[in-house]
CSV table of C-alpha atoms and ligand atoms in Angstrom, one decimal:
chain,number,residue,atom,x,y,z
A,1,MET,CA,-3.0,23.1,-10.4
A,2,ALA,CA,-5.6,22.8,-7.7
A,3,LEU,CA,-5.6,20.4,-4.7
A,4,VAL,CA,-6.1,16.8,-6.0
A,5,THR,CA,-7.6,13.7,-4.4
A,6,THR,CA,-5.4,10.6,-3.8
A,7,LYS,CA,-7.2,8.5,-6.4
A,8,ASP,CA,-4.7,8.8,-9.3
A,9,MET,CA,-1.7,9.0,-6.9
A,10,PHE,CA,-2.7,5.7,-5.3
A,11,ALA,CA,-3.4,3.9,-8.6
A,12,LYS,CA,0.0,4.9,-10.0
A,13,ALA,CA,1.8,4.1,-6.6
A,14,TYR,CA,0.1,0.7,-6.5
A,15,ASP,CA,1.2,-0.2,-10.0
A,16,GLY,CA,4.7,1.4,-9.6
A,17,GLY,CA,5.6,-0.3,-6.3
A,18,TYR,CA,6.1,2.9,-4.4
A,19,ALA,CA,4.2,4.9,-1.8
A,20,ILE,CA,3.2,8.5,-1.3
A,21,GLY,CA,4.3,10.3,1.9
A,22,ALA,CA,1.6,11.7,4.1
A,23,PHE,CA,3.3,14.4,6.3
A,24,ASN,CA,1.5,16.2,9.1
A,25,VAL,CA,1.5,20.0,9.0
A,26,ASN,CA,1.0,22.5,11.8
A,27,ASN,CA,2.6,25.7,10.7
A,28,MET,CA,4.3,27.6,7.8
A,29,GLU,CA,7.8,26.3,8.3
A,30,ILE,CA,6.6,22.7,8.3
A,31,VAL,CA,4.5,23.2,5.1
A,32,GLN,CA,7.5,24.9,3.4
A,33,GLY,CA,10.1,22.3,4.4
A,34,ILE,CA,7.9,19.5,3.2
A,35,THR,CA,6.8,21.0,-0.1
A,36,GLU,CA,10.2,22.4,-1.0
A,37,ALA,CA,11.7,18.9,-0.8
A,38,ALA,CA,8.8,17.4,-2.8
A,39,MET,CA,9.2,20.2,-5.5
A,40,ASP,CA,13.0,19.6,-5.8
A,41,LEU,CA,12.3,15.8,-6.2
A,42,ASN,CA,9.1,16.2,-8.3
A,43,ALA,CA,7.2,14.0,-5.9
A,44,PRO,CA,3.4,13.8,-5.4
A,45,LEU,CA,2.4,14.7,-1.9
A,46,ILE,CA,-0.2,14.3,0.9
A,47,LEU,CA,-0.3,17.0,3.5
A,48,GLN,CA,-2.4,16.0,6.5
A,49,VAL,CA,-4.0,17.9,9.3
A,50,SER,CA,-5.0,16.4,12.6
A,51,LYS,CA,-7.8,17.6,14.9
A,52,GLY,CA,-5.0,18.9,17.1
A,53,ALA,CA,-3.4,20.8,14.2
A,54,ARG,CA,-6.8,22.4,13.5
A,55,ALA,CA,-7.1,23.4,17.1
A,56,TYR,CA,-3.6,24.8,17.2
A,57,ALA,CA,-3.3,26.6,13.9
A,58,ASN,CA,-7.0,27.1,12.8
A,59,HIS,CA,-8.5,25.4,9.7
A,60,THR,CA,-8.4,28.6,7.5
A,61,TYR,CA,-4.7,29.3,8.2
A,62,LEU,CA,-3.7,25.7,7.4
A,63,MET,CA,-5.9,25.7,4.3
A,64,LYS,CA,-4.4,28.9,3.0
A,65,LEU,CA,-0.8,27.7,3.7
A,66,VAL,CA,-1.5,24.5,1.7
A,67,GLU,CA,-3.1,26.5,-1.1
A,68,ALA,CA,0.1,28.7,-1.2
A,69,ALA,CA,2.2,25.5,-1.4
A,70,VAL,CA,0.1,24.3,-4.4
A,71,GLU,CA,0.6,27.6,-6.1
A,72,GLU,CA,4.4,27.8,-5.4
A,73,THR,CA,5.2,24.2,-6.3
A,74,GLY,CA,2.7,23.2,-9.0
A,75,LEU,CA,2.7,19.7,-7.5
A,76,PRO,CA,-0.2,17.4,-7.2
A,77,ILE,CA,-1.0,17.8,-3.5
A,78,ALA,CA,-3.9,16.2,-1.6
A,79,LEU,CA,-5.1,17.8,1.7
A,80,HIS,CA,-6.2,15.1,4.1
A,81,LEU,CA,-7.8,15.0,7.5
A,82,ASP,CA,-5.7,12.7,9.7
A,83,HIS,CA,-7.7,10.6,12.3
A,84,GLY,CA,-11.1,12.2,11.9
A,85,ASP,CA,-12.9,11.2,15.1
A,86,SER,CA,-16.5,11.8,14.0
A,87,PHE,CA,-18.8,12.5,11.1
A,88,GLU,CA,-19.0,16.1,12.1
A,89,THR,CA,-15.2,16.6,12.0
A,90,CYS,CA,-15.0,14.9,8.6
A,91,LYS,CA,-17.9,17.0,7.3
A,92,SER,CA,-16.3,20.2,8.5
A,93,CYS,CA,-13.1,19.4,6.6
A,94,ILE,CA,-15.0,18.3,3.4
A,95,ASP,CA,-17.1,21.5,3.5
A,96,GLY,CA,-13.9,23.4,4.2
A,97,GLY,CA,-12.0,22.3,1.1
A,98,PHE,CA,-10.1,19.1,2.0
A,99,THR,CA,-9.8,16.6,-0.8
A,100,SER,CA,-9.4,13.5,1.5
A,101,VAL,CA,-10.5,12.6,5.0
A,102,MET,CA,-9.8,9.8,7.4
A,103,ILE,CA,-12.6,8.5,9.5
A,104,ASP,CA,-11.0,6.6,12.4
A,105,ALA,CA,-13.6,4.5,14.1
A,106,SER,CA,-11.2,1.7,14.6
A,107,SER,CA,-11.7,1.6,18.3
A,108,LYS,CA,-15.4,1.0,17.8
A,109,PRO,CA,-16.9,-2.5,17.3
A,110,PHE,CA,-16.8,-3.8,13.7
A,111,ALA,CA,-20.5,-3.0,12.9
A,112,GLU,CA,-20.3,0.5,14.3
A,113,ASN,CA,-17.1,1.2,12.4
A,114,ILE,CA,-18.8,0.1,9.2
A,115,GLU,CA,-21.8,2.3,10.0
A,116,ILE,CA,-20.0,5.5,10.7
A,117,THR,CA,-17.5,5.0,7.9
A,118,ARG,CA,-20.3,4.4,5.4
A,119,LYS,CA,-22.0,7.6,6.5
A,120,VAL,CA,-18.8,9.6,5.9
A,121,VAL,CA,-18.2,7.9,2.6
A,122,GLU,CA,-21.7,8.8,1.3
A,123,TYR,CA,-21.2,12.5,2.3
A,124,ALA,CA,-17.6,12.7,1.0
A,125,HIS,CA,-18.2,10.9,-2.4
A,126,ASP,CA,-21.1,13.2,-3.1
A,127,LYS,CA,-18.6,16.1,-2.9
A,128,GLY,CA,-15.8,14.4,-4.8
A,129,VAL,CA,-13.7,13.7,-1.6
A,130,VAL,CA,-12.1,10.4,-0.9
A,131,VAL,CA,-12.1,8.5,2.4
A,132,GLU,CA,-9.5,6.5,4.3
A,133,ALA,CA,-10.8,4.2,7.0
A,134,GLU,CA,-9.1,2.0,9.6
A,135,LEU,CA,-9.4,-1.6,10.8
A,136,GLY,CA,-7.3,-2.8,13.7
A,137,THR,CA,-5.8,-0.4,16.3
A,138,LEU,CA,-2.4,1.0,16.7
A,139,ALA,CA,-0.7,1.6,20.1
A,140,GLY,CA,0.3,5.2,20.9
A,141,VAL,CA,-1.0,8.7,21.2
A,142,GLU,CA,-3.0,10.8,18.7
A,143,ASP,CA,-4.7,13.9,20.0
A,144,GLU,CA,-6.4,12.9,23.3
A,145,VAL,CA,-6.8,9.2,22.3
A,146,ASN,CA,-4.1,7.1,24.0
A,147,VAL,CA,-4.1,3.4,23.0
A,148,SER,CA,-1.8,1.2,25.2
A,149,ALA,CA,0.2,-1.6,23.6
A,150,GLU,CA,-2.1,-4.2,25.3
A,151,ASP,CA,-5.2,-2.6,23.8
A,152,SER,CA,-3.8,-2.4,20.3
A,153,SER,CA,-4.6,-5.2,17.9
A,154,TYR,CA,-3.5,-6.4,14.4
A,155,THR,CA,-6.0,-6.1,11.6
A,156,LYS,CA,-7.9,-9.3,11.0
A,157,PRO,CA,-7.6,-10.1,7.3
A,158,GLU,CA,-10.8,-12.0,7.3
A,159,GLU,CA,-12.7,-8.8,8.0
A,160,VAL,CA,-11.3,-6.5,5.3
A,161,GLU,CA,-13.4,-7.6,2.3
A,162,GLU,CA,-16.7,-7.1,4.1
A,163,PHE,CA,-15.6,-3.8,5.5
A,164,VAL,CA,-14.5,-2.3,2.2
A,165,GLU,CA,-17.5,-3.6,0.4
A,166,LYS,CA,-20.0,-2.3,2.9
A,167,THR,CA,-18.4,1.0,3.5
A,168,GLY,CA,-17.2,1.9,0.0
A,169,CYS,CA,-14.0,3.5,1.5
A,170,ASP,CA,-11.2,4.4,-0.9
A,171,SER,CA,-8.2,3.2,1.2
A,172,LEU,CA,-7.7,1.2,4.3
A,173,ALA,CA,-5.3,1.8,7.2
A,174,ILE,CA,-4.2,-1.5,8.8
A,175,ALA,CA,-2.4,-2.4,12.0
A,176,ILE,CA,0.7,-4.5,11.4
A,177,GLY,CA,2.9,-3.5,14.3
A,178,THR,CA,3.6,0.2,13.7
A,179,SER,CA,2.5,2.7,16.4
A,180,HIS,CA,2.3,6.4,16.9
A,181,GLY,CA,5.0,8.6,18.5
A,182,ALA,CA,8.7,8.1,19.1
A,183,TYR,CA,8.6,5.1,21.4
A,184,LYS,CA,7.4,2.3,19.2
A,185,PHE,CA,9.4,-0.7,20.3
A,186,LYS,CA,11.2,-1.7,23.4
A,187,PRO,CA,14.9,-0.7,23.1
A,188,GLY,CA,17.1,-3.7,22.4
A,189,THR,CA,14.4,-5.7,20.8
A,190,LYS,CA,14.3,-6.3,17.0
A,191,PRO,CA,11.3,-4.5,15.5
A,192,GLN,CA,9.4,-6.6,12.9
A,193,LEU,CA,6.3,-5.6,11.1
A,194,ARG,CA,3.7,-8.4,10.4
A,195,PHE,CA,4.2,-8.8,6.6
A,196,ASP,CA,2.1,-11.9,6.8
A,197,VAL,CA,-0.9,-9.8,7.8
A,198,LEU,CA,-0.2,-7.3,5.0
A,199,GLU,CA,0.1,-10.0,2.4
A,200,GLU,CA,-3.2,-11.7,3.5
A,201,VAL,CA,-5.0,-8.4,3.4
A,202,SER,CA,-3.6,-7.6,-0.1
A,203,LYS,CA,-4.6,-11.0,-1.4
A,204,ARG,CA,-8.2,-10.3,-0.3
A,205,LEU,CA,-8.2,-6.8,-1.7
A,206,PRO,CA,-6.3,-6.9,-5.0
A,207,GLY,CA,-5.5,-3.5,-6.4
A,208,PHE,CA,-6.8,-1.7,-3.2
A,209,PRO,CA,-4.5,0.9,-1.6
A,210,ILE,CA,-3.3,0.2,2.0
A,211,VAL,CA,-2.2,2.8,4.4
A,212,LEU,CA,0.4,2.6,7.2
A,213,HIS,CA,0.2,5.0,10.1
A,214,GLY,CA,2.9,5.3,12.8
A,215,SER,CA,5.7,5.0,10.3
A,216,SER,CA,8.4,7.3,11.6
A,217,SER,CA,11.7,5.6,11.9
A,218,VAL,CA,13.1,7.8,14.7
A,219,PRO,CA,16.7,8.2,13.3
A,220,GLN,CA,19.0,7.8,16.2
A,221,GLU,CA,21.3,10.7,15.1
A,222,PHE,CA,18.4,13.1,15.9
A,223,VAL,CA,17.6,11.4,19.2
A,224,GLU,CA,21.3,11.7,20.1
A,225,LYS,CA,21.3,15.4,19.1
A,226,ILE,CA,18.3,16.2,21.2
A,227,ASN,CA,19.8,14.3,24.2
A,228,LYS,CA,23.2,16.1,23.6
A,229,PHE,CA,21.6,19.6,23.8
A,230,GLY,CA,19.6,19.2,26.9
A,231,GLY,CA,16.7,16.9,25.9
A,232,ASN,CA,15.8,13.5,27.1
A,233,MET,CA,14.5,11.0,24.6
A,234,ALA,CA,16.2,7.9,26.0
A,235,GLY,CA,14.6,4.8,24.6
A,236,ALA,CA,13.1,6.3,21.5
A,237,VAL,CA,12.8,3.6,18.7
A,238,GLY,CA,11.1,3.7,15.3
A,239,VAL,CA,10.2,1.4,12.4
A,240,PRO,CA,13.3,0.2,10.4
A,241,GLU,CA,13.3,2.0,7.1
A,242,ASP,CA,14.0,-1.1,5.1
A,243,GLN,CA,10.7,-2.6,6.3
A,244,LEU,CA,8.9,0.6,5.2
A,245,ARG,CA,10.5,0.4,1.8
A,246,HIS,CA,9.4,-3.2,1.4
A,247,ALA,CA,5.9,-2.2,2.4
A,248,ALA,CA,5.9,0.6,-0.2
A,249,SER,CA,6.9,-1.9,-2.9
A,250,LEU,CA,3.8,-4.0,-2.0
A,251,SER,CA,0.2,-2.7,-1.6
A,252,VAL,CA,1.0,0.1,0.8
A,253,CYS,CA,0.4,3.4,-1.1
A,254,LYS,CA,0.4,5.9,1.8
A,255,ILE,CA,2.9,6.1,4.6
A,256,ASN,CA,2.2,8.5,7.5
A,257,ILE,CA,5.1,10.4,9.0
A,258,ASP,CA,4.9,13.0,11.7
A,259,SER,CA,7.2,12.2,14.6
A,260,ASP,CA,10.3,12.3,12.4
A,261,LEU,CA,9.5,15.8,11.4
A,262,ARG,CA,9.1,16.8,15.0
A,263,LEU,CA,12.4,15.2,15.8
A,264,ALA,CA,14.2,17.0,13.0
A,265,MET,CA,12.8,20.3,13.9
A,266,THR,CA,13.4,20.0,17.6
A,267,ALA,CA,16.9,18.7,17.2
A,268,SER,CA,17.8,21.6,15.0
A,269,ILE,CA,16.3,24.2,17.3
A,270,ARG,CA,18.0,22.7,20.4
A,271,GLU,CA,21.3,22.7,18.6
A,272,TYR,CA,20.9,26.3,17.3
A,273,MET,CA,19.9,27.7,20.6
A,274,ALA,CA,22.8,25.9,22.4
A,275,GLU,CA,25.2,27.4,19.9
A,276,HIS,CA,23.7,30.9,19.8
A,277,PRO,CA,22.4,31.6,23.4
A,278,ASP,CA,22.2,35.3,22.6
A,279,HIS,CA,19.9,35.0,19.6
A,280,PHE,CA,16.2,35.6,20.0
A,281,ASP,CA,14.9,36.3,16.4
A,282,PRO,CA,12.7,33.3,15.6
A,283,ARG,CA,13.7,33.5,11.9
A,284,GLN,CA,17.3,32.7,12.9
A,285,TYR,CA,16.4,29.3,14.5
A,286,LEU,CA,13.4,28.5,12.3
A,287,LYS,CA,15.4,28.8,9.1
A,288,PRO,CA,17.7,25.8,9.9
A,289,ALA,CA,14.7,24.0,11.5
A,290,ARG,CA,12.8,24.3,8.2
A,291,GLN,CA,15.9,23.1,6.3
A,292,ALA,CA,16.1,20.1,8.7
A,293,ILE,CA,12.5,19.2,7.8
A,294,LYS,CA,13.3,19.6,4.1
A,295,ASP,CA,16.3,17.3,4.4
A,296,MET,CA,14.3,14.7,6.4
A,297,VAL,CA,11.4,14.7,3.8
A,298,ALA,CA,13.9,14.4,0.9
A,299,HIS,CA,15.4,11.4,2.5
A,300,LYS,CA,12.0,9.8,3.0
A,301,ILE,CA,11.0,10.5,-0.6
A,302,VAL,CA,14.1,8.9,-2.1
A,303,ASP,CA,15.1,6.2,0.4
A,304,VAL,CA,11.8,5.0,1.9
A,305,LEU,CA,8.8,6.0,-0.3
A,306,GLY,CA,10.5,5.8,-3.8
A,307,CYS,CA,8.1,8.4,-5.2
A,308,ASN,CA,10.7,10.9,-6.5
A,309,GLY,CA,10.0,11.8,-10.1
A,310,LYS,CA,6.4,10.5,-9.9
A,311,ALA,CA,4.5,13.8,-9.8
B,401,G3H,O1,-1.2,10.3,14.5
B,401,G3H,C1,-1.1,11.4,15.0
B,401,G3H,C2,-0.3,12.4,14.3
B,401,G3H,O2,1.1,12.3,14.6
B,401,G3H,C3,-0.8,13.8,14.7
B,401,G3H,O3,-0.5,14.1,16.0
B,401,G3H,O4,-2.7,14.6,17.0
B,401,G3H,O5,-0.6,15.4,18.1
B,401,G3H,O6,-1.4,16.4,15.9
B,401,G3H,P1,-1.4,15.2,16.8
B,402,13P,P1,4.4,8.7,13.5
B,402,13P,O1,4.1,9.1,14.9
B,402,13P,O2,5.1,7.4,13.5
B,402,13P,O3,5.1,9.8,12.8
B,402,13P,O4,3.0,8.5,12.8
B,402,13P,C1,2.2,9.6,12.3
B,402,13P,C2,0.9,9.2,11.9
B,402,13P,O5,0.5,8.0,11.8
B,402,13P,C3,-0.1,10.2,11.6
B,402,13P,O6,-1.4,9.8,11.4
B,403,ZN,ZN1,-1.9,8.0,12.5
């Protein structure tokens, strides 16, 4: 089995009322934790790499780690560029073996977003690579782009048909109230995604795969563990998992999760180091950290995405 695109995955997910997890990878333990969970559950998988991940770990190292995971698991795995910020970044990933790229020109005016997305689509499709685009902006931080809550905006459903038609993109990320990072909603308020926007978009794009970014649920047990062992993540709040499950049963075919993996890994390492202050072999604390990622991903696959058994 070689790396695959998301085309078949999304067609089956759309019809089957489930979603594929897109998990961010930055090092070997993260790749292993995610892919071991997916293998145990026979789940299709998207591994995604941000510009920051490429700067941290190097394109070739990440590529080889993901190729190793494909070989070890035999699963259909797509390798995706998360939040490509320019044609050049997308081109570099397409030329470097990725099977899917996101061009995120969502902060640009509508016509400019169409123009740059169209250019990436032309290059990508020529090489058999699929493209995710975005309309509407999410609050939060990704690489050096920081979008404040006031500057974020929900996707306008009346724009989606023209956008998809003119760009030829293969999937569309929309803004319905999720945001990046661990601080998504004010503590004490009731988070509510805009399902009316999702429904309106889906009505206008029948059969077309929708993507949700910023979909970590920030489980409080991990926040509490981090706080217990010397951290401070007071006020961290995520998207309720029942709302993500509902989105997955509709037209949402890809759900992006990164912060929850960071939480699981960090909580595990903090706990381990607090309980073993004399240990200094990284394998000792990275082993339970990798297991914590595996457990988190298994939970997402079964309880949120519903893609277990679908590989
Ligand atoms: O959407 C952002 C992802 O969580 C990636 O984060 O840019 O810090 O690698 P990063
Ligand atoms: P979270 O920060 O909610 O995990 O979102 C990740 C994401 O959208 C990556 O593109
Ligand atoms: Zn994102």
